[in-house]
XYZ file of C-alpha atoms in Angstrom:
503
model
C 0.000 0.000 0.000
C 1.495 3.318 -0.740
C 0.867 6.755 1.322
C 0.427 9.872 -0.812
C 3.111 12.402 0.649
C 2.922 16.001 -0.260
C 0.980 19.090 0.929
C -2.492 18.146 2.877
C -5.247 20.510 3.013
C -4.411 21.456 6.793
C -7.116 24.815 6.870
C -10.031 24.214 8.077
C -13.098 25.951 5.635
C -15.308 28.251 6.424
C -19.305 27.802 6.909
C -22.583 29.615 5.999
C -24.579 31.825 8.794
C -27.490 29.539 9.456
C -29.110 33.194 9.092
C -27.695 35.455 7.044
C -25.118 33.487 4.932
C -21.809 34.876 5.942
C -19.315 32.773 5.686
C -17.937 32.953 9.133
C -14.950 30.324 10.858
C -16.973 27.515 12.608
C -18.411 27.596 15.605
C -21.295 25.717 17.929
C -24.081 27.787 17.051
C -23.405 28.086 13.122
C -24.271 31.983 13.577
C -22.294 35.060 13.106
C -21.725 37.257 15.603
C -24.314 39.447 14.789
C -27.102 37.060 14.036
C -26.219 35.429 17.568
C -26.161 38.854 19.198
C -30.027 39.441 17.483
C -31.459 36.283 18.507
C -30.053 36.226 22.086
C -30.207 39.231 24.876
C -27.521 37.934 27.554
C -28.364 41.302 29.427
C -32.281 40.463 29.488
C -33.433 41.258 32.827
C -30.754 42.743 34.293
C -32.205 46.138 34.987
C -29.994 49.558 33.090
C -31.402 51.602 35.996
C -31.490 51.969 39.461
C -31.749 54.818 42.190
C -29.075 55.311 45.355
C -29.697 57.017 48.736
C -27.941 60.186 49.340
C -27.753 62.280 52.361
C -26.424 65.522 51.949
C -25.731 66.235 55.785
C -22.950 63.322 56.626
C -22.309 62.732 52.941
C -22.808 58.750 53.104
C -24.897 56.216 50.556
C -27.905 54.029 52.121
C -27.008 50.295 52.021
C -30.366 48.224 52.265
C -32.019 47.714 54.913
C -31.005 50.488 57.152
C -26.968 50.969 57.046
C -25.605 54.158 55.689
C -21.991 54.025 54.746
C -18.986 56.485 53.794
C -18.225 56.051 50.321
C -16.258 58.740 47.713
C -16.463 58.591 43.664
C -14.543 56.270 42.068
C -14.213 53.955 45.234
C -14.766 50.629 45.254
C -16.857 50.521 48.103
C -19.260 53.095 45.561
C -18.594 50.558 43.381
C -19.804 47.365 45.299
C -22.560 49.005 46.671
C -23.926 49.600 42.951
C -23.523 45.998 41.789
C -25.041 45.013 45.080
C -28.122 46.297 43.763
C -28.052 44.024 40.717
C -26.754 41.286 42.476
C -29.973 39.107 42.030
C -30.079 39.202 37.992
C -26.378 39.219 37.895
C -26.461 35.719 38.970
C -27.377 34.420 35.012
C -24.536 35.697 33.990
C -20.821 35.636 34.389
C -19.370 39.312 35.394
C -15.764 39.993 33.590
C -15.482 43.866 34.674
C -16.946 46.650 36.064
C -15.886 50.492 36.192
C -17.333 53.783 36.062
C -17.940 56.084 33.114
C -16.984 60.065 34.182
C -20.270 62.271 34.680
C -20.802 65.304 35.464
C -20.285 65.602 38.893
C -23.786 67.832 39.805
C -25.314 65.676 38.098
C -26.514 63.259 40.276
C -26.112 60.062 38.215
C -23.596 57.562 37.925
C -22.838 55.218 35.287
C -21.319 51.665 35.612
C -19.905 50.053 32.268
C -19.983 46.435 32.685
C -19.000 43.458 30.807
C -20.315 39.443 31.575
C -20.497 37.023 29.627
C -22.737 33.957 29.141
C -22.970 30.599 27.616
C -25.981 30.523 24.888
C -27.201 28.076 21.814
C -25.396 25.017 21.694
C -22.377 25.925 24.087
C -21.227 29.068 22.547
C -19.942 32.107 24.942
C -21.442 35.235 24.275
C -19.635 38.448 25.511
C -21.678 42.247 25.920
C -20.688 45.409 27.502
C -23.882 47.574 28.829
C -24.116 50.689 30.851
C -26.184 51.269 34.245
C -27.125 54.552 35.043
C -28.107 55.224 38.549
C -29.830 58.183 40.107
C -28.558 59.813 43.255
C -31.877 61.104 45.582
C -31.433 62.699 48.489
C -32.573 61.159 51.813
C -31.343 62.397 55.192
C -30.438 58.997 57.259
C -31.794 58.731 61.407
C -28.567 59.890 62.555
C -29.193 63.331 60.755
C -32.318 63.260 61.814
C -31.485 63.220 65.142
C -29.581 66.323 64.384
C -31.925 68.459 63.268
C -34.101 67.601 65.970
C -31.243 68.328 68.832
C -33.632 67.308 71.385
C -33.469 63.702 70.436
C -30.818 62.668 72.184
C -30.407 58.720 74.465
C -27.214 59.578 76.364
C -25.058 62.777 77.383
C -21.558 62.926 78.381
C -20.835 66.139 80.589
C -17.351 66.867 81.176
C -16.607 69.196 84.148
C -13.183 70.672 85.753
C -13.666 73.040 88.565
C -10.629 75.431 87.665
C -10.757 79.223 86.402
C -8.121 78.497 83.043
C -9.402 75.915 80.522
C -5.857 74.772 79.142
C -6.550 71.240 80.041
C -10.027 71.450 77.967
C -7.903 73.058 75.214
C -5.891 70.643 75.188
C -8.154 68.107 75.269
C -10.452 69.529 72.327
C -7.305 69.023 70.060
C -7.040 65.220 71.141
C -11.282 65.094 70.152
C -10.196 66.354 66.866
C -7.082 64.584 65.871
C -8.645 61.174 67.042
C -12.121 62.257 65.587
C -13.694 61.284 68.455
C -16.617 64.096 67.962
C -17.718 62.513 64.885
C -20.654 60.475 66.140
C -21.589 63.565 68.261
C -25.448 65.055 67.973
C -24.658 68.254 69.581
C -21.682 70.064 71.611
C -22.703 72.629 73.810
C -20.091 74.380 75.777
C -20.979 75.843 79.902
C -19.203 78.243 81.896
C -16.874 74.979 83.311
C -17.007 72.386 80.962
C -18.509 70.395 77.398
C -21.795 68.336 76.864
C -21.494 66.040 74.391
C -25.139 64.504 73.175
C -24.872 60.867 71.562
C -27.603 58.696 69.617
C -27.122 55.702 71.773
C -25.269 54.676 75.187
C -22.505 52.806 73.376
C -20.929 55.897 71.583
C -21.029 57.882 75.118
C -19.425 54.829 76.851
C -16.523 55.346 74.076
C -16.011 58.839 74.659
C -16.074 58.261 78.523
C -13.279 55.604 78.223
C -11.797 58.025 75.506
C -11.789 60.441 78.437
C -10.168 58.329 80.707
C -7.076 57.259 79.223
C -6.527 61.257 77.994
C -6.740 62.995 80.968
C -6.713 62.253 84.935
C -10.463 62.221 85.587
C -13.145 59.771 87.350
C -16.559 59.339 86.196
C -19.860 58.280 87.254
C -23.230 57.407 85.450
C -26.989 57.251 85.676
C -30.081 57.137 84.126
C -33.260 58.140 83.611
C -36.455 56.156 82.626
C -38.408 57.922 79.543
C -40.850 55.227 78.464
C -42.074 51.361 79.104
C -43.982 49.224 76.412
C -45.230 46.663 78.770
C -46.647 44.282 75.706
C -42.720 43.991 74.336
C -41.002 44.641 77.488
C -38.795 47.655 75.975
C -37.684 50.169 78.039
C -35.993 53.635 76.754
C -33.409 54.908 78.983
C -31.307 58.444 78.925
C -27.925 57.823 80.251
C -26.211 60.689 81.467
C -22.326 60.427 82.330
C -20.200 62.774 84.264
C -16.447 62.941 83.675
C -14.379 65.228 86.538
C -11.528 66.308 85.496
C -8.619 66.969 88.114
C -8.633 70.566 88.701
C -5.097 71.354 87.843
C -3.640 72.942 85.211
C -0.311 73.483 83.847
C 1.449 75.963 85.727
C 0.005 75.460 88.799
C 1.864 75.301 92.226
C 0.574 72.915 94.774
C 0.776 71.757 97.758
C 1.194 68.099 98.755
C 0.060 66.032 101.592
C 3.002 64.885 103.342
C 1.971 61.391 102.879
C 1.917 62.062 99.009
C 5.158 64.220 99.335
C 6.771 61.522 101.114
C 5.751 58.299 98.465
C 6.549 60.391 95.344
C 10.255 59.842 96.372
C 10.477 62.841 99.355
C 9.237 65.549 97.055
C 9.136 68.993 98.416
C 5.330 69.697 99.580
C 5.519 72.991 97.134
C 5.697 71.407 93.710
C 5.075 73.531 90.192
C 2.487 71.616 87.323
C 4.531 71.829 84.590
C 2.054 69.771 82.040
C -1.255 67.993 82.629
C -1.750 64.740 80.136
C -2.999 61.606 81.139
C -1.150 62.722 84.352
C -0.384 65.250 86.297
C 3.576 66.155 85.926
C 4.848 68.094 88.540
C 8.750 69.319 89.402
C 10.047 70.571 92.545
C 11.722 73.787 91.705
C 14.253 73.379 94.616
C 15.731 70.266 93.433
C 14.227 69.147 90.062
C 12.861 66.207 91.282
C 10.193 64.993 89.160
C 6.471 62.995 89.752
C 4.114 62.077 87.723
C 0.748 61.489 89.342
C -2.453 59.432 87.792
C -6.195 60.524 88.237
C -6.365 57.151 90.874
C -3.574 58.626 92.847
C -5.143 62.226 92.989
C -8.339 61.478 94.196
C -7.305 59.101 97.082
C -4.820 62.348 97.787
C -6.495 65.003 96.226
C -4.281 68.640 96.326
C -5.624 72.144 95.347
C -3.856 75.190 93.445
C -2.412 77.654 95.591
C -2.820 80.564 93.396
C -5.127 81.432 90.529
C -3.378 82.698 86.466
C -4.941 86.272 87.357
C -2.481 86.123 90.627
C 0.490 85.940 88.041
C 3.039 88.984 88.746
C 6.252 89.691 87.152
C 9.536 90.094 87.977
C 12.837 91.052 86.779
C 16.140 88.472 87.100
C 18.504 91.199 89.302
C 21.034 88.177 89.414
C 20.987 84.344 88.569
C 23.585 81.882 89.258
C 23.442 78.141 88.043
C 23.642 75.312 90.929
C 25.747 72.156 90.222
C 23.464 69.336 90.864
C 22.560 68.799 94.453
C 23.114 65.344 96.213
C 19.874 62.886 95.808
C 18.143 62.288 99.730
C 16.990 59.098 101.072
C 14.622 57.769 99.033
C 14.763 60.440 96.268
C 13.375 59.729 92.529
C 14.191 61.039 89.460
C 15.041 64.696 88.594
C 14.568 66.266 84.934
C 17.048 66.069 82.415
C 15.465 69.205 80.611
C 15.513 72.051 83.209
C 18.711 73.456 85.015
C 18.678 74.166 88.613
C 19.526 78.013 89.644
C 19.399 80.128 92.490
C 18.159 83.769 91.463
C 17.423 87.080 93.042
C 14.820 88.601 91.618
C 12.773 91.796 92.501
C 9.418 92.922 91.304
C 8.124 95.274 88.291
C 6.108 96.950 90.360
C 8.322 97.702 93.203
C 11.851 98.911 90.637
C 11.840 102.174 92.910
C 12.396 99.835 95.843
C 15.385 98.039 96.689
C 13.180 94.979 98.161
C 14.660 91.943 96.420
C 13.499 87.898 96.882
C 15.895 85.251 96.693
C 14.442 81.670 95.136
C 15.851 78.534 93.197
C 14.416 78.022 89.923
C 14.164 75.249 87.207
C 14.271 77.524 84.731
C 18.221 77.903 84.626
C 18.306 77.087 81.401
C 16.291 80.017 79.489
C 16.608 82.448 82.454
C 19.361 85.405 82.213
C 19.949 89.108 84.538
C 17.592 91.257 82.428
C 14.731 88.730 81.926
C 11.102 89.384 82.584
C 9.746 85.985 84.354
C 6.071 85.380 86.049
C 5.863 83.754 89.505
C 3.593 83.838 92.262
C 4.901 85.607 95.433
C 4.092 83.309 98.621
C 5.627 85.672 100.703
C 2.972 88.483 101.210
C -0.120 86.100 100.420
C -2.461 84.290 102.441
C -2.176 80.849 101.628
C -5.684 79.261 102.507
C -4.677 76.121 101.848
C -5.015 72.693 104.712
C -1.105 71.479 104.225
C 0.159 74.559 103.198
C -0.599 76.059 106.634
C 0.758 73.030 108.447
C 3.943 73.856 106.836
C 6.959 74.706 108.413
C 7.273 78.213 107.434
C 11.217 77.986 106.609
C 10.344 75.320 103.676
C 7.690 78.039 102.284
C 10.241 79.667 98.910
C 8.762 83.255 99.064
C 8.847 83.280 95.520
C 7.780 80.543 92.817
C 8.763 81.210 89.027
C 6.913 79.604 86.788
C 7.633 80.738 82.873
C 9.470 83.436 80.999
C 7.750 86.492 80.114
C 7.978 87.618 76.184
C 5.993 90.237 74.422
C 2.811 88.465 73.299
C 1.936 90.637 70.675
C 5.040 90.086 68.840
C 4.416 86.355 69.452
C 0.833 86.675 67.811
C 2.461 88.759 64.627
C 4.731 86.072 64.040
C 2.878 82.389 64.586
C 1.845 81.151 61.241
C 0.158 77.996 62.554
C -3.497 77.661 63.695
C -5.039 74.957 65.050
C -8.930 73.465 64.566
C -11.910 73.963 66.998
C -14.615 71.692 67.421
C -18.330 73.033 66.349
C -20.226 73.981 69.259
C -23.041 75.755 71.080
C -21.825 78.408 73.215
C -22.821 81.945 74.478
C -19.585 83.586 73.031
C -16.122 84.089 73.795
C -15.064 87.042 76.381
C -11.580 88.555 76.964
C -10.560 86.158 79.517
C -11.597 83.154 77.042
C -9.483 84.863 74.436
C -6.426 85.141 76.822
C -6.566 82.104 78.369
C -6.502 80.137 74.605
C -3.582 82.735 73.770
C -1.644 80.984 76.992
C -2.583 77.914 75.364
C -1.058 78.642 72.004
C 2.697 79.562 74.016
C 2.162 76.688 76.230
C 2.409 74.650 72.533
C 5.575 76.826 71.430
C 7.335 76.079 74.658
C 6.760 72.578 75.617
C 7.393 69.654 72.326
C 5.766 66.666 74.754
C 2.258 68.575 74.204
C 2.633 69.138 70.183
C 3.370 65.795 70.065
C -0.589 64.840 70.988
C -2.041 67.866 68.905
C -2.219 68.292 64.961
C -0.742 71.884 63.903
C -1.658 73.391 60.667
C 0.374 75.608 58.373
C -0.931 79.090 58.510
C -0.836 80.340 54.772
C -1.853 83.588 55.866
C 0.868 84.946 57.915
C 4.557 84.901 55.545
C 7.552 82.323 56.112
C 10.728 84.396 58.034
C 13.521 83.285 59.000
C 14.366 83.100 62.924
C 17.572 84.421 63.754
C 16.431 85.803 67.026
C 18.437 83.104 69.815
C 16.400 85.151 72.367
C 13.174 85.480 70.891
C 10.185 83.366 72.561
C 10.040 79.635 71.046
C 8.914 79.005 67.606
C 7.467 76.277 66.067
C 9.273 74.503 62.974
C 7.658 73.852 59.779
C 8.541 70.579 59.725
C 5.919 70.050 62.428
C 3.460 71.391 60.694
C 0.332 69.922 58.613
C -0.495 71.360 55.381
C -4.355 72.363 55.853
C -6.073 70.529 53.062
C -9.687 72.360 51.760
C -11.474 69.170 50.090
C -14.055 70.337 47.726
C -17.260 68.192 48.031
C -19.767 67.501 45.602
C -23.256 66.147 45.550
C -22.097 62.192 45.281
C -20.270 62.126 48.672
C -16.494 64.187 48.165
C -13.787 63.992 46.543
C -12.266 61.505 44.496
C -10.410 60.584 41.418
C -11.009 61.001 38.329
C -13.607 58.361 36.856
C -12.798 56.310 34.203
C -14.013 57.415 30.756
């Protein structure tokens, strides 16, 4: 038998269209593409409309049943919650992509290109692209609601500190803001000594209490009150109100210890200086820089008042300073501060430079302090001190003079600070002189001490020019490498900013 060698027809021929007559490559359905695509609809029943859920006040999209999430343009959580509402009739088919298609961004419609494919006559795939258009409405969720109605309110958290300067509440407003803890808040409304902050439910106050807790020294304490019983279901409707106490001492505060407490904190002198108030109180004896740091537990079992209020502040003038070498550690003693230098100064009042009456104290403020400087101290010399263990004080361990910070010319210090920091949005009756003064010693208390502006988010302050500091003197400045750059988001009707949709 012999084998015919040479070129075999290897090509495989074309066919008809069972429809049309094309000649078209083989294939299980005998159809051309376009005779398939008119006799079968892979896209039938999938619906090329649909409506979303917008509120306008927190900006988020309703997720069926009742959850309202964040979501910007472009995202893909915008993206699953559109083919979420499909999801049913997108179960016939196979889904290969999905994206957006840009639209205008007023508009209030978004458009989702997608491709799926599907298996049709006789085993053959069958690959469309489509568009969905959905329509934006606007629908304000509960939690707005609750808002608007500011009376609607299930729990209150009222923060209180019995003290005439608010730096601690300063303070603490910029740790709300940088942890976003006022988010969830109905309402703020600010009182003569402290916040209220009004919550939807008792879990969010119970977050801002523990919130609270870990921040600052403080103890709290709760109740409620009984609005309404459905005896058929059994439901009751409570309003929970919790109050937070914070320990009324502020930074630059002098105190006066029990003994007891003196005497456990490492043999601290009984006439300490607050020299920062976070989640503890931080005090430093001026006499020998010894150092204590004191939680809101330890403060209440041996709770300590100021001796003096801010307004008792008086100034005086460094006559002559002289740095101390480090004095020997006691029995007992604990740990003295690596950032302040111990002096001994003589210093004599502003008020009294046609006297020759001069005051004689140590200091921890070696390090900044020169003859010539302005300082402010409290004089505990010719005061009163109405204070339990201050008057059961040996008299010889009174200092009769406590300096506390060096004086510089504020209004040069406002000219030249080109940061700014955020507030929270609240209720209040206004701000008076003494508010305004007491938030401009907050501001230097952030330019002098780099442990605070650690905790707090500082924002570039376009308005006020870039100079150079060359002043060695001047009062402390804050780089621009700690600085944020404040960003103005524009927002548009489909919940913010995003990027730039696909086209």
């Amino acid at each position: 038998m012999e084998y015919m060698t040479g070129p075999a027809a290897s090509t495989q021929g074309n066919i008809l269209c069972c429809q049309c007559g094309t000649p078209i490559p083989p294939n299980p359905a005998n159809m051309c593409v376009g005779c398939l695509r008119a006799q079968v609809d892979i896209t039938e029943g999938i619906p090329k409309q649909g409506t979303l859920h917008f509120c306008k006040q927190c900006e988020r999209y309703l997720q069926p049943p009742g959850t309202w999430i964040q979501c910007t343009l472009e995202s893909r959580e915008l993206l699953a919650l559109c083919l979420k509402k499909i999801k049913a009739s997108l179960s016939k088919v196979r889904l290969i992509d999905a994206g957006f298609i840009w639209t205008e961004p007023h508009s209030k419609r978004l458009k989702l290109k997608l491709t799926v494919q599907k298996e049709v006559i006789n085993g053959a795939v069958l690959q469309q692209v489509f568009v969905v258009e959905y329509i934006v409405q606007s629908q304000m969720c509960e939690d707005c609601h609750r808002i608007e109605a500011k009376d609607f309110w299930k729990a209150v958290v009222q923060v209180r500190q019995k003290t005439l300067h608010k730096k601690t509440f300063y303070y603490l407003e910029q740790l709300i803001l940088k942890h976003r803890l006022h988010q969830n808040t109905l309402r703020i409304k600010e009182i003569h000594d402290g916040l209220d902050f009004y919550y939807s439910s008792k879990q969010q106050a119970q977050k801002m209490v523990d919130f609270l807790q870990c921040t600052v020294p403080s103890r709290s304490k709760s109740s409620q009150r009984l609005i309404s019983h459905d005896i058929h279901s059994n439901v009751y409707n409570y309003k929970s109100t919790f109050s937070v106490e914070i320990v009324p001492i502020c930074k630059d505060s002098v105190v006066c210890l029990s003994p007891k407490l003196a005497q456990s904190l490492g043999n601290m002198s009984q006439i300490c200086v607050c020299i920062r108030v976070t989640s503890t109180i931080h005090l430093i004896d001026p006499s020998t820089l010894q150092i204590a740091e004191i939680d809101g537990s330890t403060y209440w079992r041996h709770p300590f008042n100021s001796l003096f209020q801010p307004k008792q502040l008086e100034e005086f003038i460094i006559m002559d300073i002289n740095r101390v070498q480090e004095k020997k550690k006691g029995a007992g003693a604990g740990a003295r501060s690596n950032k302040h230098t111990l002096a001994e100064a003589w210093v004599q009042k502003t008020s009294e430079l046609n006297t020759d009456h001069q005051y004689f104290c140590c200091t921890h403020l070696g390090h900044i302090l020169n003859p010539g400087d302005l300082v402010l101290g409290f004089d505990l010399a010719n005061c009163n001190l109405n204070d339990e263990f201050a008057n059961k004080m040996n008299p010889h361990n009174i200092p009769d003079v406590v300096l506390i910070k060096k004086s510089y010319d504020r209004t040069k210090r406002q000219r030249r600070r080109n940061w700014k920091l955020k507030e929270l949005e609240r209720d209040r009756e206004g701000m008076n002189t003494d508010d305004e003064r007491q938030y401009q010693d907050f501001l230097e208390d952030l330019e002098e001490d780099e442990a605070i502006r650690k905790n707090v988010n500082i924002y570039r302050n376009a308005d006020v020019p870039v100079e150079s500091d060359t002043d060695e003197d001047g009062p402390p400045r804050i780089s621009l490498a700690e600085m944020l750059e404040d960003l103005h988001i524009s927002e548009d009707a489909t919940g913010g900013e995003g990027a730039n949709m696909m086209t």
